[in-house]
mmCIF file of C-alpha atoms in Angstrom:
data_model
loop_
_atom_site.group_PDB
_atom_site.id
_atom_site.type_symbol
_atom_site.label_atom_id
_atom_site.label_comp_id
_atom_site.label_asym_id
_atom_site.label_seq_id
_atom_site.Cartn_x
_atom_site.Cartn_y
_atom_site.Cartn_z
ATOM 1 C CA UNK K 5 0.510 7.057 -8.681
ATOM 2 C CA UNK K 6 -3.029 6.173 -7.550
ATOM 3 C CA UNK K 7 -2.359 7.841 -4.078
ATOM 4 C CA UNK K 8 -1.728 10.911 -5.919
ATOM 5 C CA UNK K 9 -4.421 11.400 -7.836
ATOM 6 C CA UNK K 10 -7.344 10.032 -5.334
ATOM 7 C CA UNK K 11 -5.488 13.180 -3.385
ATOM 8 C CA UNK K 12 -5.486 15.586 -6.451
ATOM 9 C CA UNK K 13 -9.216 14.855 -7.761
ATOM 10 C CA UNK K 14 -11.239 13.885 -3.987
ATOM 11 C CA UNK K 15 -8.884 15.256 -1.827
ATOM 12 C CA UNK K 16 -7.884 13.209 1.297
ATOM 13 C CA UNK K 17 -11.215 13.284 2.633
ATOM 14 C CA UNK K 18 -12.573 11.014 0.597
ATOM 15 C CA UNK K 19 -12.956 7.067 1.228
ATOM 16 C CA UNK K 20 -11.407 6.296 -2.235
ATOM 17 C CA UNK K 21 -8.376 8.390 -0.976
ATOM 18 C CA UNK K 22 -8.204 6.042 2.059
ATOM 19 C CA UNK K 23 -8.769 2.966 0.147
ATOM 20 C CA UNK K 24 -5.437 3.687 -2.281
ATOM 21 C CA UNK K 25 -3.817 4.843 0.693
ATOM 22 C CA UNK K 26 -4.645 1.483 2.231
ATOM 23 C CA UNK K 27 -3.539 -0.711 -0.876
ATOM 24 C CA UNK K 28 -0.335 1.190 -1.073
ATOM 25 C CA UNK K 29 0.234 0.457 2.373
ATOM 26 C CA UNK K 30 -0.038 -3.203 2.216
ATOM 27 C CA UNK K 31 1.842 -3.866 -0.644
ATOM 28 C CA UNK K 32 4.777 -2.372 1.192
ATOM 29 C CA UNK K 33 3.577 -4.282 3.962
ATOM 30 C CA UNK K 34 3.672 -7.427 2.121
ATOM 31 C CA UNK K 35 7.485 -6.386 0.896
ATOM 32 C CA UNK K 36 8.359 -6.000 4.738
ATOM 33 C CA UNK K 37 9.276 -1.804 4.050
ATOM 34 C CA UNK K 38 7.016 -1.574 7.274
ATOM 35 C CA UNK K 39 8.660 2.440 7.786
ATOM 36 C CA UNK K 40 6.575 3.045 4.629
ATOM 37 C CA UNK K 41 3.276 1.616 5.108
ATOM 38 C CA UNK K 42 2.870 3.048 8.633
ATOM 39 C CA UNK K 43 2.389 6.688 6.995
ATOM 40 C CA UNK K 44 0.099 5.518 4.909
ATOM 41 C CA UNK K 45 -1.685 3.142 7.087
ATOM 42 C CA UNK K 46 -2.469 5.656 9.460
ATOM 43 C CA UNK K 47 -4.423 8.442 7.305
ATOM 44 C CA UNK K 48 -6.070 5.723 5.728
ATOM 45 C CA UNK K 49 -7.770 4.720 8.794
ATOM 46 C CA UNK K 50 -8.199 8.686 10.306
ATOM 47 C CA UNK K 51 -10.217 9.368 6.805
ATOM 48 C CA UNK K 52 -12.242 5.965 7.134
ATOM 49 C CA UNK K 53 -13.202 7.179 10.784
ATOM 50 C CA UNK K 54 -13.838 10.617 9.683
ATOM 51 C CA UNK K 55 -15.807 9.534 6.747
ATOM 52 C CA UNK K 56 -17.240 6.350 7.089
ATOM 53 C CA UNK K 57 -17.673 6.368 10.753
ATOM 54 C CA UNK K 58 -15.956 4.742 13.402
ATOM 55 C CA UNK K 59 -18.333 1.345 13.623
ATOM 56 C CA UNK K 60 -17.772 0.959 9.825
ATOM 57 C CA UNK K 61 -16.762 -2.312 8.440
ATOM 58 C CA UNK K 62 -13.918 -0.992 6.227
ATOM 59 C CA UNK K 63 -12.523 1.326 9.243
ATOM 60 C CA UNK K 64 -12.279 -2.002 11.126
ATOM 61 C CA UNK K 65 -10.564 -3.646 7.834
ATOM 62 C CA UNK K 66 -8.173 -0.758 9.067
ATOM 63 C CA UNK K 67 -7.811 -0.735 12.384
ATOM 64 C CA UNK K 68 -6.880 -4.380 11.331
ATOM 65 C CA UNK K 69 -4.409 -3.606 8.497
ATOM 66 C CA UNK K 70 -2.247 -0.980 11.106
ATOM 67 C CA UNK K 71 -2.958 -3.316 13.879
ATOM 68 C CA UNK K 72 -1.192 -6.548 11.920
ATOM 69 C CA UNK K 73 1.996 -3.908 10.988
ATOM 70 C CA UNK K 74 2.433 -3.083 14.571
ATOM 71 C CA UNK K 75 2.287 -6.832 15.474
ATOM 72 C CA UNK K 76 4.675 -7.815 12.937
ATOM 73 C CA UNK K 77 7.176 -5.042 14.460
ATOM 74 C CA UNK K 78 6.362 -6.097 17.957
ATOM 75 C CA UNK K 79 4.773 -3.079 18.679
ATOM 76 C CA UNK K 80 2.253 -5.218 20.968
ATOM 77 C CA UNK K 81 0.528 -2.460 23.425
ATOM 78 C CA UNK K 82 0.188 0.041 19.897
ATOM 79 C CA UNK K 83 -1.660 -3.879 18.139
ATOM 80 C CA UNK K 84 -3.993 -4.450 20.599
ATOM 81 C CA UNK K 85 -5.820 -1.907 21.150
ATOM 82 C CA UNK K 86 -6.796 -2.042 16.728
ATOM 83 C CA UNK K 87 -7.249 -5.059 17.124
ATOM 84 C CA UNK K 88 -10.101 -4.956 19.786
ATOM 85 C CA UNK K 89 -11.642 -2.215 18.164
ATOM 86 C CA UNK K 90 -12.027 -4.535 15.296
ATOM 87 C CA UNK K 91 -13.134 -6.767 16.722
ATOM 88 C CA UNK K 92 -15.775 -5.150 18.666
ATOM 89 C CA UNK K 93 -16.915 -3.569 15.315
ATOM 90 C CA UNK K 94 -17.261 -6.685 13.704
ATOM 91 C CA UNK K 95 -19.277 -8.147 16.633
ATOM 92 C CA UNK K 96 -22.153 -5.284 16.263
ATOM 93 C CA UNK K 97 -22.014 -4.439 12.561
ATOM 94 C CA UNK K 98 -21.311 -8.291 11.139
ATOM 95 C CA UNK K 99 -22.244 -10.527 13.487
ATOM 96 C CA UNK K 100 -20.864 -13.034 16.099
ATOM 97 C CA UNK K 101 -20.563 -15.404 13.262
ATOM 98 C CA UNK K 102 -19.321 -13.406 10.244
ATOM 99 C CA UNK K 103 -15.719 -14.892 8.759
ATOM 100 C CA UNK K 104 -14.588 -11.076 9.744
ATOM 101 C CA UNK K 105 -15.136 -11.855 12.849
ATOM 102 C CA UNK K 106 -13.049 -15.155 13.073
ATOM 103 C CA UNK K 107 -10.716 -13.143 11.211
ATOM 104 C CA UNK K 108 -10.300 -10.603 14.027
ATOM 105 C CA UNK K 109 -10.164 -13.344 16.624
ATOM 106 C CA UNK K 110 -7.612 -14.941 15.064
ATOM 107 C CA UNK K 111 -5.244 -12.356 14.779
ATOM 108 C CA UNK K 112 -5.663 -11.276 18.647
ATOM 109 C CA UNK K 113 -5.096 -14.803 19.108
ATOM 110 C CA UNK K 114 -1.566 -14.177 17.020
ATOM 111 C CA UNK K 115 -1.433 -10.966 19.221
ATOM 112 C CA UNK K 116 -1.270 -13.340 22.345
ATOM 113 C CA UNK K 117 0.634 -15.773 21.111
ATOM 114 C CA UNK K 118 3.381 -13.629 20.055
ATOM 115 C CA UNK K 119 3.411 -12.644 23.656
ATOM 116 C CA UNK K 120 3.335 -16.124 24.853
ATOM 117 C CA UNK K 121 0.159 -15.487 26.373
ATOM 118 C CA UNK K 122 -1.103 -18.951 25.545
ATOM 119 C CA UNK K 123 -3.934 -19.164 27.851
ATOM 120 C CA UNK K 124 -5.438 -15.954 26.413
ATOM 121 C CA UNK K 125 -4.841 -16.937 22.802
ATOM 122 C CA UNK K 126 -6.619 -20.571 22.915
ATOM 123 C CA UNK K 127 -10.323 -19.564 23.237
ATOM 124 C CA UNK K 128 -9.905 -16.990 20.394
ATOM 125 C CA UNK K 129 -8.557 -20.058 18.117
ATOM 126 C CA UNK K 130 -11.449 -21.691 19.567
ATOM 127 C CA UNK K 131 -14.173 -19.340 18.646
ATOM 128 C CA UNK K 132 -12.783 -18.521 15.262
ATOM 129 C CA UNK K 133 -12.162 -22.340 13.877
ATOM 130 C CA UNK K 134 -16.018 -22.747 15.390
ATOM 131 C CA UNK K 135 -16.847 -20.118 12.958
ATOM 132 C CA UNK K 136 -14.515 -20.758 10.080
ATOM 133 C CA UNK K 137 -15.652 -24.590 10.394
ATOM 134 C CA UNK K 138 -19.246 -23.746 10.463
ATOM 135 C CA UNK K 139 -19.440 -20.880 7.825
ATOM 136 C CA UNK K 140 -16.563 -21.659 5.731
ATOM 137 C CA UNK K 141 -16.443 -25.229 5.603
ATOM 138 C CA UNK K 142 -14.212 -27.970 7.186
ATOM 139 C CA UNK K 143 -11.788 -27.932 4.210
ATOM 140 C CA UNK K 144 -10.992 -23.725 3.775
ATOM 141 C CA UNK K 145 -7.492 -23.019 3.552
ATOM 142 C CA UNK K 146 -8.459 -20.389 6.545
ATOM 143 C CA UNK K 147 -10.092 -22.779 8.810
ATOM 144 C CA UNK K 148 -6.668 -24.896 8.322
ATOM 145 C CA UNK K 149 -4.692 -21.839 9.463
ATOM 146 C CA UNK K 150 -6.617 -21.641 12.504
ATOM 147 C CA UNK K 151 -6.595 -25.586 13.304
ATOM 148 C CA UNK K 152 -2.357 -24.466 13.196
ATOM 149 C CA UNK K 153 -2.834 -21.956 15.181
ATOM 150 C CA UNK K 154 -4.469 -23.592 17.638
ATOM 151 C CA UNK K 155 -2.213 -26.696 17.529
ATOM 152 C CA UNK K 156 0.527 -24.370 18.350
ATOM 153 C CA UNK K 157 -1.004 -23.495 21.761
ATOM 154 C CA UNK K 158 -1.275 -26.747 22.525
ATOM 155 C CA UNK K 159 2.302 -27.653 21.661
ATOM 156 C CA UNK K 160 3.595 -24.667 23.262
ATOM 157 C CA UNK K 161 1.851 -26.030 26.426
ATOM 158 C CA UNK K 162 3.320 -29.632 26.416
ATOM 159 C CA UNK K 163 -0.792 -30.671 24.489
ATOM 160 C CA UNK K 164 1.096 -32.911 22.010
ATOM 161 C CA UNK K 165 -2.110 -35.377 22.122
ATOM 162 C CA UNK K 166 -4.449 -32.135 21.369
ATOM 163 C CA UNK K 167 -1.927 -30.544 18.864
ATOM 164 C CA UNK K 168 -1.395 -33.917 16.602
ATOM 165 C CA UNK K 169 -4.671 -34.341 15.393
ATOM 166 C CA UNK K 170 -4.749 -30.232 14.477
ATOM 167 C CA UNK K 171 -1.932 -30.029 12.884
ATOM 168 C CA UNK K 172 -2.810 -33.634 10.475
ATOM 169 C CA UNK K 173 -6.022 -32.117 9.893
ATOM 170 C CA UNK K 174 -4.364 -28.193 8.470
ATOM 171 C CA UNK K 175 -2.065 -30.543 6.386
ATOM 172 C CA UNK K 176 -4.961 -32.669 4.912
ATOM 173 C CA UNK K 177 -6.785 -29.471 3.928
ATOM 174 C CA UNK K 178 -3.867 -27.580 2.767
ATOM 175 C CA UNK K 179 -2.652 -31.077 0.410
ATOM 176 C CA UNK K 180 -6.223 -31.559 -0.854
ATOM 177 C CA UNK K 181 -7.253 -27.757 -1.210
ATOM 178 C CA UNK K 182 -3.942 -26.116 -2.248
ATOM 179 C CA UNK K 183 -1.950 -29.166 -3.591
ATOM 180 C CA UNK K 184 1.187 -30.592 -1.872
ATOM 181 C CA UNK K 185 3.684 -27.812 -3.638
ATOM 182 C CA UNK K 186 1.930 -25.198 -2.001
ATOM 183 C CA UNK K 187 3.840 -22.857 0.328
ATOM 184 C CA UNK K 188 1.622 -23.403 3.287
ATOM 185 C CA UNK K 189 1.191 -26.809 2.504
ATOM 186 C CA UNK K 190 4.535 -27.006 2.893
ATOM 187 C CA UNK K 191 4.394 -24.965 6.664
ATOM 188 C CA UNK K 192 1.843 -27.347 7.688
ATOM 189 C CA UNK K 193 3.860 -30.199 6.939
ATOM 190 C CA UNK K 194 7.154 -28.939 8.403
ATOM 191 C CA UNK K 195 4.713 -27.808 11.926
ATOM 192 C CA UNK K 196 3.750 -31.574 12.081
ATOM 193 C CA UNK K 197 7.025 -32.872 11.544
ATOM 194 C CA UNK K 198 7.528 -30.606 14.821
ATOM 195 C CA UNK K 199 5.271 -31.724 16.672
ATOM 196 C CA UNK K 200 5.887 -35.022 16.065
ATOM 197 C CA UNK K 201 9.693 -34.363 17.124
ATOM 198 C CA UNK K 202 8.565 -33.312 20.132
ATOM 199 C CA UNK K 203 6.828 -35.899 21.262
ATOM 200 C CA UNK K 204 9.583 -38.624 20.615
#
C-alpha cells in the first residue's frame, strides 16, 4: 500500500505521507466508506499544517477534502469551520479570483444550503459563477454546476423566473461540453424538468 510505505521510507512527517494519506482518503470518500477516510483525512491535514504551513495551498486542498466529508455526514458546525479556513487561505495565497477560490465559495455555499440557509448561500454562488464565468469560461462544466447551484436558491425561494434561465443555461453547457449521455447532463436536465414543474 502507498500509505504504508510513504510511512516506512519518510515517515509521517513528510508531505508525500500526507498526500497518499489524502488520496486514500478520497477514494473511500468517493465509495461513501466515510468511517474510513476520516482517519486518514485528518493526519493528512495535521502533517500539511505541520509541514507545509498552515496558509499553504495544499493544507487548504485539506481543510477542504475533511471539510466536504463532514458535510456529506451532516456534520455542519465540524464543515464550516474547514471550510472558512479555506477559504480565507485561498483569498491571501491565490487570489480573490483564483478557480480555488470559487471552488471554496461554492462549497460553503453547499454548506448553507444544506442547512437551508438560502440567504447566506446566494452571494457565495454569486461570487464564484463571477469567477468561474470570467476565468474559466461561460461553457466549463464547473461554471454550469454553479449556475445549478444557484438556480436552486432561487427555486427554493419561490425565484422560478431567476432559476429558469440558470438551470437552461447548466443544461446547454453540460449537452454541448459533456454530451447529452452524460451523468450530470442528465442532473441538469432532470433539475429543469423541476423547476419547470414547479412553476405550472
Amino acid at each position: 500500500m502507498a500509505v504504508s510505505i510513504s510511512e516506512a521510507k519518510l515517515g509521517m512527517n513528510n508531505s508525500t505521507t500526507a498526500s497518499s494519506l489524502d488520496a486514500l482518503a478520497w477514494l473511500y470518500y468517493n465509495q461513501g466508506k466515510y468511517d474510513k477516510a476520516e482517519p486518514l483525512y485528518e493526519p493528512a491535514l495535521a502533517i500539511c499544517e505541520n509541514v507545509l504551513g498552515a496558509e499553504h495551498p495544499y493544507t487548504a486542498a485539506c481543510l477542504n477534502n475533511l471539510g466536504e466529508l463532514y458535510r456529506v455526514q451532516s456534520k455542519y458546525d465540524k464543515a464550516k469551520p474547514l471550510y472558512e479556513r479555506a477559504l480565507a487561505i485561498h483569498e491571501k495565497v491565490s487570489g480573490s479570483e483564483h478557480p480555488d477560490t470559487a471552488m471554496c465559495l461554492n462549497n460553503l455555499g453547499g454548506l448553507y444550503t444544506d442547512q437551508g440557509k438560502n440567504d447566506k448561500a446566494e452571494p457565495l454562488y454569486e461570487r464564484a459563477l463571477a469567477i468561474r464565468e470570467k476565468v474559466l469560461g461561460t461553457e466549463h462544466p464547473y461554471t454550469a454546476a454553479t449556475l445549478q447551484n444557484l438556480a436552486i436558491i432561487y427555486k427554493n425561494q419561490g425565484k422560478y423566473d431567476k432559476a429558469k434561465p440558470l438551470y437552461e443555461r447548466a443544461l446547454a453547457i453540460n449537452e454541448k461540453v459533456l454530451g447529452s449521455e452524460h451523468p450530470d447532463t442528465a442532473l441538469s436536465r432532470k433539475a429543469l424538468a423541476n423547476c419547470l414543474r414547479a412553476v405550472k
